[in-house]
Coordinates of C-alpha atoms in Angstrom, one line a residue:
X1 CA 71.2 113.9 53.2
X2 CA 71.4 117.3 51.6
X3 CA 69.7 119.9 53.0
X4 CA 67.1 122.1 50.8
X5 CA 68.2 125.4 51.9
X6 CA 71.9 124.7 51.8
X7 CA 72.7 121.7 49.7
X8 CA 76.4 122.0 49.9
X9 CA 78.7 119.3 51.5
X10 CA 82.3 118.5 52.4
X11 CA 84.3 116.8 49.7
X12 CA 81.7 118.8 46.9
X13 CA 83.7 121.3 44.3
X14 CA 81.9 124.4 43.4
X15 CA 82.9 126.0 39.8
X16 CA 82.4 129.9 39.2
X17 CA 82.1 131.8 35.9
X18 CA 85.9 133.1 36.4
X19 CA 86.8 129.3 36.0
X20 CA 87.8 128.5 39.5
X21 CA 87.1 125.5 41.4
X22 CA 86.6 125.6 45.0
X23 CA 86.5 122.3 47.3
X24 CA 83.8 123.0 49.9
X25 CA 85.2 122.6 53.2
X26 CA 82.2 123.3 55.6
X27 CA 78.5 121.6 56.4
X28 CA 77.3 125.5 57.4
X29 CA 77.2 128.7 55.5
X30 CA 79.3 131.3 56.7
X31 CA 77.5 134.8 56.5
X32 CA 75.3 133.0 53.6
X33 CA 78.5 131.9 51.9
X34 CA 79.9 128.7 51.1
X35 CA 83.1 127.9 52.8
X36 CA 85.5 126.0 50.8
X37 CA 89.2 126.2 49.4
X38 CA 90.5 127.0 45.9
X39 CA 91.8 123.9 44.3
X40 CA 91.7 124.3 40.4
X41 CA 91.9 127.4 38.0
X42 CA 91.4 126.9 34.2
X43 CA 94.3 127.4 32.1
X44 CA 94.1 127.3 28.5
X45 CA 91.1 125.3 28.6
X46 CA 92.8 122.9 31.3
X47 CA 92.2 122.4 34.8
X48 CA 95.3 123.0 36.8
X49 CA 95.9 122.1 40.5
X50 CA 97.2 124.5 42.8
X51 CA 98.4 124.5 46.5
X52 CA 96.8 127.1 49.1
X53 CA 99.7 129.9 48.6
X54 CA 99.0 129.7 45.0
X55 CA 95.6 130.2 45.8
X56 CA 95.5 132.9 48.3
X57 CA 98.0 135.0 46.2
X58 CA 96.0 134.5 43.0
X59 CA 92.5 135.3 44.9
X60 CA 94.1 138.6 46.6
X61 CA 95.4 139.6 43.5
X62 CA 92.3 138.9 40.9
X63 CA 89.3 137.8 43.2
X64 CA 89.4 139.3 46.6
X65 CA 85.5 138.7 46.9
X66 CA 86.5 134.9 47.4
X67 CA 88.8 135.7 50.4
X68 CA 87.0 135.3 53.9
X69 CA 88.0 135.8 57.6
X70 CA 85.7 134.0 59.9
X71 CA 85.3 135.9 63.1
X72 CA 83.6 132.9 64.7
X73 CA 86.6 130.7 64.1
X74 CA 89.4 133.3 64.1
X75 CA 90.5 131.6 60.8
X76 CA 90.7 132.6 57.1
X77 CA 89.6 130.4 54.3
X78 CA 87.5 130.9 50.8
X79 CA 84.1 131.6 50.5
X80 CA 81.4 131.8 47.6
X81 CA 78.1 133.0 47.5
X82 CA 75.6 130.6 46.3
X83 CA 74.6 132.6 43.1
X84 CA 78.1 132.8 41.8
X85 CA 78.4 129.0 41.8
X86 CA 77.7 128.0 38.2
X87 CA 78.6 124.5 38.4
X88 CA 77.8 122.4 41.5
X89 CA 79.7 119.2 41.5
X90 CA 78.1 116.6 43.6
X91 CA 80.4 113.2 44.4
X92 CA 77.5 110.8 44.8
X93 CA 75.8 111.9 41.5
X94 CA 78.8 111.9 39.8
X95 CA 80.0 108.3 41.1
X96 CA 76.2 107.3 39.7
X97 CA 77.2 108.5 36.3
X98 CA 80.6 106.9 36.0
X99 CA 79.1 103.5 37.1
X100 CA 76.2 103.9 34.5
X101 CA 78.3 104.0 31.6
X102 CA 81.7 102.0 29.9
X103 CA 84.8 103.5 31.7
X104 CA 86.4 106.2 29.8
X105 CA 90.2 104.9 30.9
X106 CA 92.0 103.0 33.4
X107 CA 91.3 104.7 36.3
X108 CA 87.2 104.5 35.5
X109 CA 87.6 101.1 34.8
X110 CA 89.4 100.4 38.5
X111 CA 86.8 102.3 40.0
X112 CA 84.0 99.9 38.6
X113 CA 85.9 97.0 39.9
X114 CA 86.4 98.8 43.1
X115 CA 83.0 99.3 43.7
X116 CA 81.8 95.6 42.8
X117 CA 84.6 94.4 45.4
X118 CA 83.1 96.7 48.1
X119 CA 79.4 95.6 47.3
X120 CA 80.8 92.1 47.7
X121 CA 81.5 92.8 51.4
X122 CA 78.3 94.7 52.0
X123 CA 78.8 98.4 51.3
X124 CA 75.6 100.2 50.2
X125 CA 76.9 102.1 46.6
X126 CA 74.3 104.6 47.5
X127 CA 76.2 105.8 50.6
X128 CA 79.3 106.3 48.1
X129 CA 80.7 109.3 46.1
X130 CA 83.6 110.2 44.0
X131 CA 85.6 113.5 44.6
X132 CA 89.0 114.5 43.8
X133 CA 90.3 114.8 40.4
X134 CA 87.7 112.2 39.3
X135 CA 84.8 114.8 40.1
X136 CA 85.6 117.0 37.5
X137 CA 87.0 114.4 35.0
X138 CA 90.7 115.3 35.6
X139 CA 92.3 112.2 36.5
X140 CA 94.9 110.8 34.6
X141 CA 97.4 107.5 34.5
X142 CA 98.7 107.6 38.2
X143 CA 95.7 109.5 39.9
X144 CA 94.3 108.3 43.0
X145 CA 90.6 107.3 43.6
X146 CA 88.9 109.3 46.1
X147 CA 85.9 107.9 47.5
X148 CA 83.2 109.7 49.9
X149 CA 81.1 107.8 52.2
X150 CA 77.9 109.5 53.7
X151 CA 77.2 108.6 57.2
X152 CA 79.3 107.3 60.2
X153 CA 77.9 103.6 60.2
X154 CA 78.1 103.4 56.3
X155 CA 81.7 104.6 56.9
X156 CA 82.5 101.9 59.4
X157 CA 81.0 99.5 57.3
X158 CA 83.4 100.7 54.3
X159 CA 86.3 100.5 56.5
X160 CA 85.7 96.9 57.7
X161 CA 84.9 96.2 53.8
X162 CA 88.4 97.5 53.0
X163 CA 90.0 95.5 55.8
X164 CA 88.2 91.9 54.9
X165 CA 88.9 92.7 51.2
X166 CA 92.5 93.2 51.9
X167 CA 93.0 90.2 54.1
X168 CA 91.3 88.0 51.4
X169 CA 93.8 89.6 48.6
X170 CA 91.0 91.3 46.6
X171 CA 92.6 94.3 47.7
X172 CA 96.2 95.4 48.7
X173 CA 97.8 97.4 51.5
X174 CA 100.0 100.2 50.3
X175 CA 103.1 98.9 49.2
X176 CA 106.3 100.9 50.2
X177 CA 106.0 102.9 46.7
X178 CA 102.3 103.8 47.1
X179 CA 103.1 104.3 50.9
X180 CA 106.2 106.7 50.0
X181 CA 103.9 108.8 47.6
X182 CA 101.4 109.1 50.2
X183 CA 103.6 110.2 52.7
X184 CA 105.3 113.0 50.1
X185 CA 101.7 114.3 49.7
X186 CA 100.5 114.3 53.0
X187 CA 103.4 113.5 55.7
X188 CA 103.6 116.7 57.4
X189 CA 105.5 116.8 60.4
X190 CA 105.9 112.9 61.1
X191 CA 109.0 110.9 60.0
X192 CA 108.3 108.4 57.3
X193 CA 108.4 105.5 59.7
X194 CA 105.7 107.0 62.1
X195 CA 103.6 108.0 59.4
X196 CA 103.3 104.8 57.6
X197 CA 102.8 103.1 61.0
X198 CA 99.6 105.1 61.8
X199 CA 98.5 104.9 58.4
X200 CA 98.9 100.8 57.9
X201 CA 95.8 100.7 60.9
X202 CA 93.3 103.1 59.5
X203 CA 92.1 100.8 56.5
X204 CA 90.7 104.0 55.2
X205 CA 93.1 103.5 52.1
X206 CA 94.4 100.6 50.2
X207 CA 95.2 99.8 46.4
X208 CA 93.4 98.2 43.6
X209 CA 95.9 96.9 40.9
X210 CA 98.3 99.4 41.9
X211 CA 96.1 102.4 42.3
X212 CA 95.7 104.1 45.5
X213 CA 92.0 104.9 46.9
X214 CA 91.1 106.6 49.6
X215 CA 87.8 106.9 51.7
X216 CA 86.5 109.9 53.4
X217 CA 83.9 110.3 55.5
X218 CA 81.1 113.1 55.2
X219 CA 78.6 113.2 58.4
X220 CA 74.6 113.2 57.9
X221 CA 72.9 116.0 59.2
X222 CA 71.9 114.2 62.5
X223 CA 75.4 113.4 63.3
X224 CA 76.6 116.8 62.9
X225 CA 77.9 118.7 66.3
X226 CA 76.6 122.3 66.0
X227 CA 79.2 124.7 66.9
X228 CA 77.9 128.2 67.3
X229 CA 80.8 129.3 69.5
X230 CA 83.5 132.0 69.2
X231 CA 86.9 130.9 69.3
X232 CA 90.0 133.2 69.7
X233 CA 93.7 131.7 69.0
X234 CA 96.2 131.9 71.7
X235 CA 99.3 130.2 70.2
X236 CA 100.8 126.8 69.4
X237 CA 100.9 124.5 72.4
X238 CA 102.1 120.8 72.6
X239 CA 100.8 118.1 75.0
X240 CA 100.8 114.7 75.9
X241 CA 97.2 113.0 77.0
X242 CA 95.0 109.7 76.7
X243 CA 92.3 109.9 74.1
X244 CA 89.3 108.8 76.2
X245 CA 86.7 109.2 73.2
X246 CA 87.6 108.5 69.2
X247 CA 84.1 107.9 68.1
X248 CA 84.2 111.0 65.8
X249 CA 88.2 110.1 64.9
X250 CA 87.0 109.8 61.1
X251 CA 84.7 112.6 61.0
X252 CA 85.4 115.9 59.2
X253 CA 86.6 117.5 61.5
X254 CA 88.2 114.8 63.3
X255 CA 87.7 115.0 67.0
X256 CA 89.4 113.6 69.8
X257 CA 88.2 113.9 73.8
X258 CA 91.3 113.5 76.1
X259 CA 92.0 113.4 79.7
X260 CA 93.5 116.9 79.9
X261 CA 91.2 119.3 82.2
X262 CA 92.6 122.5 80.4
X263 CA 92.4 121.3 76.9
X264 CA 89.9 118.3 76.8
X265 CA 89.2 118.2 72.9
X266 CA 91.6 117.7 70.3
X267 CA 90.3 118.7 66.4
X268 CA 92.0 118.2 63.4
X269 CA 90.8 119.8 60.1
X270 CA 93.9 117.7 58.6
X271 CA 93.2 114.5 56.8
X272 CA 96.6 113.0 57.6
X273 CA 95.6 112.8 61.2
X274 CA 91.9 111.7 60.7
X275 CA 91.5 108.2 62.4
X276 CA 95.1 109.0 63.7
X277 CA 94.5 107.3 67.6
X278 CA 92.1 105.2 69.6
X279 CA 90.6 105.3 72.8
X280 CA 93.2 104.1 75.3
X281 CA 96.1 105.3 73.4
X282 CA 98.6 108.2 74.7
X283 CA 98.9 110.8 72.1
X284 CA 101.2 113.6 71.6
X285 CA 99.6 116.7 70.1
X286 CA 101.1 120.2 68.5
X287 CA 98.5 122.3 67.3
X288 CA 96.8 125.9 67.8
X289 CA 95.5 126.6 71.1
X290 CA 91.8 127.9 70.6
X291 CA 89.9 129.2 73.3
X292 CA 85.9 129.8 73.3
X293 CA 85.3 133.4 74.3
X294 CA 82.1 132.7 76.3
X295 CA 83.1 129.9 78.5
X296 CA 86.9 130.0 78.5
X297 CA 87.2 126.6 77.4
X298 CA 90.0 125.3 75.2
X299 CA 90.7 123.0 72.5
X300 CA 93.8 122.3 70.2
X301 CA 93.3 122.6 66.7
X302 CA 95.6 120.3 64.2
X303 CA 95.3 121.9 60.8
X304 CA 95.1 125.4 61.6
X305 CA 96.6 125.9 57.9
X306 CA 95.9 123.3 55.1
X307 CA 99.4 122.3 55.4
X308 CA 99.5 122.0 59.1
X309 CA 103.1 122.9 59.6
X310 CA 104.6 122.3 62.9
X311 CA 101.1 120.6 63.7
X312 CA 100.5 117.0 64.3
X313 CA 99.1 114.2 66.5
X314 CA 101.2 111.0 67.1
X315 CA 100.5 108.2 69.2
X316 CA 103.5 107.5 72.0
X317 CA 104.6 104.1 71.4
X318 CA 107.8 102.0 71.9
X319 CA 109.7 102.2 69.0

């Protein structure tokens, strides 16, 4: 699953000597560096979560070597040299260590039970990992359980398992309170009703005894779309189109092929819009237009920033 020459995958965390923890966001090196975003800083012996604006400000002021401008994608993110990585937190290894011992707290106990339920419905535990706050032992009462699923087929099976377990009341769909909490964290440009309608049919999140869990897919090497194109941003655009292919709707990034000759592809780097639409549905998309400098081929990118202000994907439906 991990390449010997570049063992870093999205959803991994990497920790540096300065007390910084970055979330890996790229499958491939960028000028030999690991593409990532700063997520936690050490503050008086505790890990403190920070947002993108705080992260950019801190790095610009104190650690500018971690700021990175990608010429290929005409985008700014963070990047770390492999030699600056002090600890490489790997989700699949951490999940194995959590399952191999008695739970340390209520969240870990629920994680044990959740994995047992998913296994009962045919999910191979070896295809799972644990990311988010639990990956670095920073969970607290009220934390979510963030699972990683490695491989598209394993992810399909896990979604199906969640759907079945909810139907058979082994797990529960998000109630109003959990959905509102999810909306406040991720809602973005959609109103609550729109957001909840899209989320309820994805089966990539549910709850176990009032604790929300989430499943996110990481592609296997053979599933990756190799992208050596050089893109130039051309401003924000909104369009409506029919989705003609949704096979990579849950990938990172999510991809939707649409029936628009000028802009045949929609890409989402924002988890909110993963699995947002299905083949045959008409969608409205607002995002950043990117143009391939060689071919002139255009695509629409949702999540050109992590918060994706002004950018969205929504199914056009009768409300």
